[in-house]
Amino acid sequence: MWLSVGKYCGPVWEGLVFRPVRRRVSMWWKVLSVISLVNPAFALHDHAQWVLAGYDPCAEIAGKTWVLPREVRACLSAFPVDPVVKANLVEVVNKTLDFHTSANYQIRAPPPYDTDIHEDLKADLARINQTRYGSEFDLHLDFYRAFKRVNDGHCGVYNYCYDGLYVTYVPLPLVLLTDKDGYQNVYIAPEAFSIASAEFKDEIEFWQNALPEHLRGQLNTLSGARVYLIDGEEPFKTVNKSALMTGGYQAFGTRQNAFFASYQRGANDWSYLMGNFAAMAHPLVDSVELTVQRVNYDSNDTFTVNCITFSFAWCNANPCNEIPYRSRFGSFSKNFTDLASYRENNCVAQNTTNGLDLYGPDALSQYETIPNPIAHFQQQPDTNPLDARKQRVNVILDAIPLSDIELPRELQPSLAPLNQSYSVAHFYMLNGSSTGVLALGSFSAANFTKFGSSLLDGLTSLKELGAKNLIVDVTNNGGGYICIAHWLHRIVGSLYQRLRQFYIMCIDCWTQEYYGTSGRS
């Protein structure tokens, strides 16, 4: 049997033909197919696609590194809600909230904070319990977004089955740049093409060929372009919409920053973060329209001449001259061949999912070697599982694991780090000055004891080199061991009692000597 599914792009309907599927399908899939045609509440919400018995959307993308976001959505949305599982989720999460301080405190915050955040998670759970969902994926997204609206990165609902299974990219990370007159505007990152060429080697040609005809093969010319409109709106309207759902930090400005590309000191090197515009945890966006002005165009030309408007979407045979978002299989995701193996390998609870049996025969070795299940989503480097269980931690969670994209060399510190540097903690002494720098990408590292010693040794060395000012750069620091944070505070307090200036930095650039010559602010 050949299946034809309609897909809408602009004013044209295109037919997509799928190869025949000759495999036995389970009864629930056949039942879901019938319900989808009768009850819109159970339909897959993706451009009027119909689910027909015998078609397995997960088999269509199995084994592929890059696929379309809508293809991933079809796979993730192919499993119906199990009422028993749903009831269990609501019950367990409800009981967990009783032990989560910030989730309850934020709805009873005293003035002047009483108007900042009012997300009643208990009410959300009651609503979710009464809501019918078209798929388990839709149910999870409601859980996920409700907790994100609390704007506390330590409180969330995460699921290996959906979160970060595929990461959806567009090769145009955005940044804020400051012009010579001190005004900030949104730009496509000047390093966008070099990042995309290095990280997406196996897909860059696809994006090159998907550009409109007059730009085909010239993706590099969009690097550094100023962005005037995103989906027809002033860019910061889109930034602010993203900040409402980011949920990583309580401060609104910090959540705005998460929209843009940035950096982080990682355990092994400096990492490049694509930002929430260019890297998404779920395959929910197919297109975005940008109006940009490319570098070296005459500023006196009219806006419509200088600027190029293009969309990131995909049509069969690309009749719309548009470039697509693409979803890449996650680095921690488990391979599958069809819907059944996708569920079995990525969604089914394992014997360590909800803790360890401390009375089992291998209890001690498991306790010392198996990471906590939540470690996959913690925004910190890999840690010793035993340290992670013994030491108290306070770590931000996110659906996308830590970035392993290398920060371009020209954006890395031009100074050599001190020998006492270790893992996420690197020390620098600015040339010809009395200012020392600690770049601290996390409060966690692989070796807890060595990490603590390196902080003491590094800060002591900075003082011996004449540091009278100290900058601690915690850009994109996701937290970590609470004792390490207290230890750092004690070191600074005892070694630098007469500091002239002590800065805690959370911005992208504070000196060209340290960060390179990007010209960012």
CSV table of C-alpha atoms in Angstrom, one decimal, residues 90-340:
chain,number,residue,atom,x,y,z
A,90,VAL,CA,-0.3,14.0,38.3
A,91,GLU,CA,-0.3,12.3,41.7
A,92,VAL,CA,3.5,12.0,41.9
A,93,VAL,CA,4.2,15.5,40.8
A,94,ASN,CA,1.6,16.9,43.2
A,95,LYS,CA,3.2,15.2,46.1
A,96,THR,CA,6.7,16.3,45.0
A,97,LEU,CA,5.6,20.0,45.0
A,98,ASP,CA,5.0,19.8,48.8
A,99,PHE,CA,8.8,19.6,49.2
A,100,HIS,CA,9.7,22.3,46.7
A,101,THR,CA,10.1,25.7,48.4
A,102,SER,CA,10.2,28.1,45.5
A,103,ALA,CA,7.2,26.6,43.7
A,104,ASN,CA,5.0,27.5,46.7
A,105,TYR,CA,6.8,30.6,47.8
A,106,GLN,CA,6.5,32.4,44.5
A,107,ILE,CA,2.7,32.4,44.6
A,108,ARG,CA,2.8,34.0,48.1
A,109,ALA,CA,5.7,36.4,47.6
A,110,PRO,CA,5.4,39.6,49.7
A,111,PRO,CA,5.4,43.1,48.1
A,112,PRO,CA,7.1,44.3,46.0
A,113,TYR,CA,7.5,40.8,44.5
A,114,ASP,CA,3.9,39.8,44.7
A,115,THR,CA,3.2,40.7,41.0
A,116,ASP,CA,6.3,39.1,39.6
A,117,ILE,CA,5.4,35.4,39.1
A,118,HIS,CA,2.0,33.8,39.8
A,119,GLU,CA,2.0,30.3,38.4
A,120,ASP,CA,-0.1,28.1,40.6
A,121,LEU,CA,1.2,24.7,39.8
A,122,LYS,CA,-1.4,22.9,41.9
A,123,ALA,CA,-4.1,24.6,39.8
A,124,ASP,CA,-2.2,23.6,36.7
A,125,LEU,CA,-2.1,20.0,37.7
A,126,ALA,CA,-5.8,20.0,38.4
A,127,ARG,CA,-6.4,21.4,35.0
A,128,ILE,CA,-4.1,18.9,33.3
A,129,ASN,CA,-5.9,16.1,35.2
A,130,GLN,CA,-9.2,17.2,33.5
A,131,THR,CA,-7.8,17.9,30.0
A,132,ARG,CA,-7.9,15.4,27.2
A,133,TYR,CA,-4.8,15.3,25.0
A,134,GLY,CA,-4.2,14.0,21.5
A,135,SER,CA,-1.0,12.3,22.4
A,136,GLU,CA,1.3,11.6,25.3
A,137,PHE,CA,3.6,14.2,23.8
A,138,ASP,CA,0.9,16.9,24.1
A,139,LEU,CA,0.4,15.9,27.7
A,140,HIS,CA,4.1,16.2,28.4
A,141,LEU,CA,4.4,19.6,26.7
A,142,ASP,CA,1.6,20.9,29.0
A,143,PHE,CA,3.5,19.6,32.1
A,144,TYR,CA,6.8,21.0,30.8
A,145,ARG,CA,5.4,24.5,29.9
A,146,ALA,CA,3.5,24.9,33.2
A,147,PHE,CA,6.7,24.4,35.2
A,148,LYS,CA,8.7,26.6,32.9
A,149,ARG,CA,6.3,29.4,33.6
A,150,VAL,CA,7.5,29.4,37.2
A,151,ASN,CA,10.8,30.8,35.9
A,152,ASP,CA,12.9,28.7,38.2
A,153,GLY,CA,15.4,26.5,36.5
A,154,HIS,CA,15.6,24.2,39.5
A,155,CYS,CA,11.9,23.2,39.2
A,156,GLY,CA,10.8,21.2,36.2
A,157,VAL,CA,9.3,18.1,34.7
A,158,TYR,CA,11.6,16.3,32.2
A,159,ASN,CA,11.2,13.2,30.1
A,160,TYR,CA,13.9,11.2,28.3
A,161,CYS,CA,11.2,10.2,25.8
A,162,TYR,CA,10.7,13.8,24.4
A,163,ASP,CA,13.1,16.4,25.9
A,164,GLY,CA,16.2,16.7,23.7
A,165,LEU,CA,15.5,13.4,21.9
A,166,TYR,CA,16.1,15.6,18.8
A,167,VAL,CA,17.5,19.1,18.9
A,168,THR,CA,16.1,21.5,16.3
A,169,TYR,CA,18.6,23.9,14.7
A,170,VAL,CA,18.8,26.8,12.3
A,171,PRO,CA,22.4,27.8,11.3
A,172,LEU,CA,21.8,31.5,12.2
A,173,PRO,CA,22.4,32.1,16.0
A,174,LEU,CA,21.5,35.7,17.0
A,175,VAL,CA,23.5,38.1,19.2
A,176,LEU,CA,23.2,41.6,20.5
A,177,LEU,CA,25.9,44.0,19.2
A,178,THR,CA,26.7,47.6,20.2
A,179,ASP,CA,27.5,50.1,17.4
A,180,LYS,CA,29.9,53.0,17.7
A,181,ASP,CA,27.2,55.3,19.1
A,182,GLY,CA,26.4,52.9,21.9
A,183,TYR,CA,23.1,51.5,20.5
A,184,GLN,CA,22.4,47.8,20.8
A,185,ASN,CA,20.6,45.9,18.0
A,186,VAL,CA,20.0,42.2,17.1
A,187,TYR,CA,22.3,40.7,14.5
A,188,ILE,CA,23.0,37.3,13.1
A,189,ALA,CA,26.2,36.3,14.9
A,190,PRO,CA,29.4,37.3,12.9
A,191,GLU,CA,30.7,33.8,13.6
A,192,ALA,CA,27.5,32.1,12.5
A,193,PHE,CA,28.8,30.5,9.3
A,194,SER,CA,32.1,29.3,11.0
A,195,ILE,CA,30.1,27.7,13.8
A,196,ALA,CA,27.6,26.1,11.3
A,197,SER,CA,30.4,24.8,9.0
A,198,ALA,CA,32.2,23.2,11.9
A,199,GLU,CA,29.3,21.8,13.9
A,200,PHE,CA,27.0,20.9,11.0
A,201,LYS,CA,29.4,19.6,8.4
A,202,ASP,CA,27.0,16.9,7.3
A,203,GLU,CA,24.1,19.3,6.8
A,204,ILE,CA,25.6,22.6,5.8
A,205,GLU,CA,25.3,21.8,2.1
A,206,PHE,CA,21.6,21.2,2.5
A,207,TRP,CA,21.1,24.6,4.0
A,208,GLN,CA,23.3,26.2,1.3
A,209,ASN,CA,21.2,24.8,-1.4
A,210,ALA,CA,17.9,25.7,0.3
A,211,LEU,CA,18.6,29.4,0.2
A,212,PRO,CA,16.7,31.6,-2.3
A,213,GLU,CA,18.2,31.5,-5.7
A,214,HIS,CA,20.1,34.8,-5.5
A,215,LEU,CA,21.7,33.7,-2.2
A,216,ARG,CA,22.2,30.0,-3.0
A,217,GLY,CA,25.6,28.8,-1.7
A,218,GLN,CA,26.1,32.1,0.1
A,219,LEU,CA,25.1,31.3,3.6
A,220,ASN,CA,28.3,33.0,4.8
A,221,THR,CA,27.0,36.4,3.6
A,222,LEU,CA,24.3,36.4,6.2
A,223,SER,CA,26.8,36.3,9.1
A,224,GLY,CA,26.8,39.7,10.8
A,225,ALA,CA,23.6,40.8,9.2
A,226,ARG,CA,21.4,43.1,11.2
A,227,VAL,CA,17.9,41.7,12.0
A,228,TYR,CA,15.1,44.2,11.6
A,229,LEU,CA,12.1,41.9,12.0
A,230,ILE,CA,11.4,38.4,13.3
A,231,ASP,CA,8.1,37.0,12.0
A,232,GLY,CA,7.1,40.6,11.0
A,233,GLU,CA,7.7,42.0,14.5
A,234,GLU,CA,10.4,44.0,16.2
A,235,PRO,CA,13.0,41.5,17.3
A,236,PHE,CA,12.7,42.1,21.1
A,237,LYS,CA,9.0,41.1,21.0
A,238,THR,CA,10.2,37.7,20.0
A,239,VAL,CA,12.9,37.8,22.6
A,240,ASN,CA,10.4,38.6,25.3
A,241,LYS,CA,8.0,35.9,24.2
A,242,SER,CA,10.9,33.4,24.5
A,243,ALA,CA,11.8,34.7,27.9
A,244,LEU,CA,8.3,34.0,29.2
A,245,MET,CA,8.8,30.3,28.5
A,246,THR,CA,12.5,29.9,29.1
A,247,GLY,CA,12.2,29.3,32.8
A,248,GLY,CA,15.9,28.9,33.3
A,249,TYR,CA,16.4,31.9,35.6
A,250,GLN,CA,14.1,34.1,37.7
A,251,ALA,CA,15.5,37.4,36.4
A,252,PHE,CA,13.7,38.4,33.2
A,253,GLY,CA,16.8,40.0,31.7
A,254,THR,CA,18.8,36.8,32.2
A,255,ARG,CA,16.0,34.8,30.4
A,256,GLN,CA,16.2,37.3,27.6
A,257,ASN,CA,19.9,36.6,27.3
A,258,ALA,CA,19.2,32.9,26.8
A,259,PHE,CA,17.6,33.7,23.5
A,260,PHE,CA,21.0,34.8,22.1
A,261,ALA,CA,24.3,32.9,21.4
A,262,SER,CA,26.8,33.0,24.2
A,263,TYR,CA,29.7,31.1,25.8
A,264,GLN,CA,30.6,29.0,28.8
A,265,ARG,CA,33.8,27.7,30.3
A,266,GLY,CA,33.4,23.9,30.1
A,267,ALA,CA,35.3,21.1,31.8
A,268,ASN,CA,37.6,20.6,28.8
A,269,ASP,CA,37.4,23.7,26.7
A,270,TRP,CA,35.3,26.8,26.0
A,271,SER,CA,31.8,26.0,24.7
A,272,TYR,CA,29.6,28.0,22.3
A,273,LEU,CA,25.9,28.2,23.1
A,274,MET,CA,23.6,28.6,20.1
A,275,GLY,CA,20.8,30.3,22.1
A,276,ASN,CA,17.1,29.5,22.3
A,277,PHE,CA,16.5,31.0,18.8
A,278,ALA,CA,18.9,28.7,17.0
A,279,ALA,CA,18.7,25.5,19.1
A,280,MET,CA,15.4,24.2,20.5
A,281,ALA,CA,14.7,21.2,22.7
A,282,HIS,CA,11.5,20.2,20.9
A,283,PRO,CA,10.6,20.0,17.2
A,284,LEU,CA,7.8,22.5,17.4
A,285,VAL,CA,8.9,25.2,15.0
A,286,ASP,CA,9.1,24.7,11.2
A,287,SER,CA,9.6,28.3,10.0
A,288,VAL,CA,10.5,31.8,11.1
A,289,GLU,CA,10.6,34.8,8.8
A,290,LEU,CA,13.6,37.2,9.2
A,291,THR,CA,14.1,40.6,7.6
A,292,VAL,CA,17.8,41.4,7.6
A,293,GLN,CA,20.3,43.8,6.2
A,294,ARG,CA,23.5,42.2,5.1
A,295,VAL,CA,27.0,43.5,5.9
A,296,ASN,CA,28.5,46.1,3.5
A,297,TYR,CA,25.2,47.1,1.9
A,298,ASP,CA,24.9,50.9,1.4
A,299,SER,CA,23.0,52.2,4.4
A,300,ASN,CA,21.5,55.0,2.3
A,301,ASP,CA,19.6,52.5,0.1
A,302,THR,CA,16.0,51.9,0.8
A,303,PHE,CA,15.0,49.2,3.3
A,304,THR,CA,13.4,47.0,0.8
A,305,VAL,CA,16.4,47.1,-1.5
A,306,ASN,CA,19.0,46.6,1.3
A,307,CYS,CA,17.1,43.9,3.2
A,308,ILE,CA,16.3,40.3,2.3
A,309,THR,CA,13.2,38.7,3.7
A,310,PHE,CA,13.4,34.9,3.8
A,311,SER,CA,11.7,32.1,5.7
A,312,PHE,CA,12.9,29.0,7.4
A,313,ALA,CA,10.4,26.4,6.3
A,314,TRP,CA,10.3,23.4,3.9
A,315,CYS,CA,8.1,22.7,1.0
A,316,ASN,CA,8.3,19.7,-1.3
A,317,ALA,CA,10.8,20.5,-4.0
A,318,ASN,CA,11.2,23.8,-2.2
A,319,PRO,CA,8.8,25.8,-4.4
A,320,CYS,CA,8.6,28.6,-1.8
A,321,ASN,CA,12.4,29.3,-2.0
A,322,GLU,CA,12.7,28.8,1.8
A,323,ILE,CA,15.3,27.3,4.1
A,324,PRO,CA,14.2,24.8,6.7
A,325,TYR,CA,14.8,24.3,10.4
A,326,ARG,CA,16.3,20.8,10.8
A,327,SER,CA,16.1,18.4,13.7
A,328,ARG,CA,19.2,16.4,14.7
A,329,PHE,CA,19.1,13.1,16.7
A,330,GLY,CA,20.3,13.9,20.2
A,331,SER,CA,23.8,12.8,21.4
A,332,PHE,CA,22.3,11.0,24.4
A,333,SER,CA,19.3,9.5,22.6
A,334,LYS,CA,19.0,5.7,22.0
A,335,ASN,CA,18.7,4.4,18.5
A,336,PHE,CA,15.4,2.9,17.3
A,337,THR,CA,14.0,1.3,14.2
A,338,ASP,CA,10.2,1.8,14.7
A,339,LEU,CA,7.7,3.2,17.1
A,340,ALA,CA,7.9,0.1,19.4
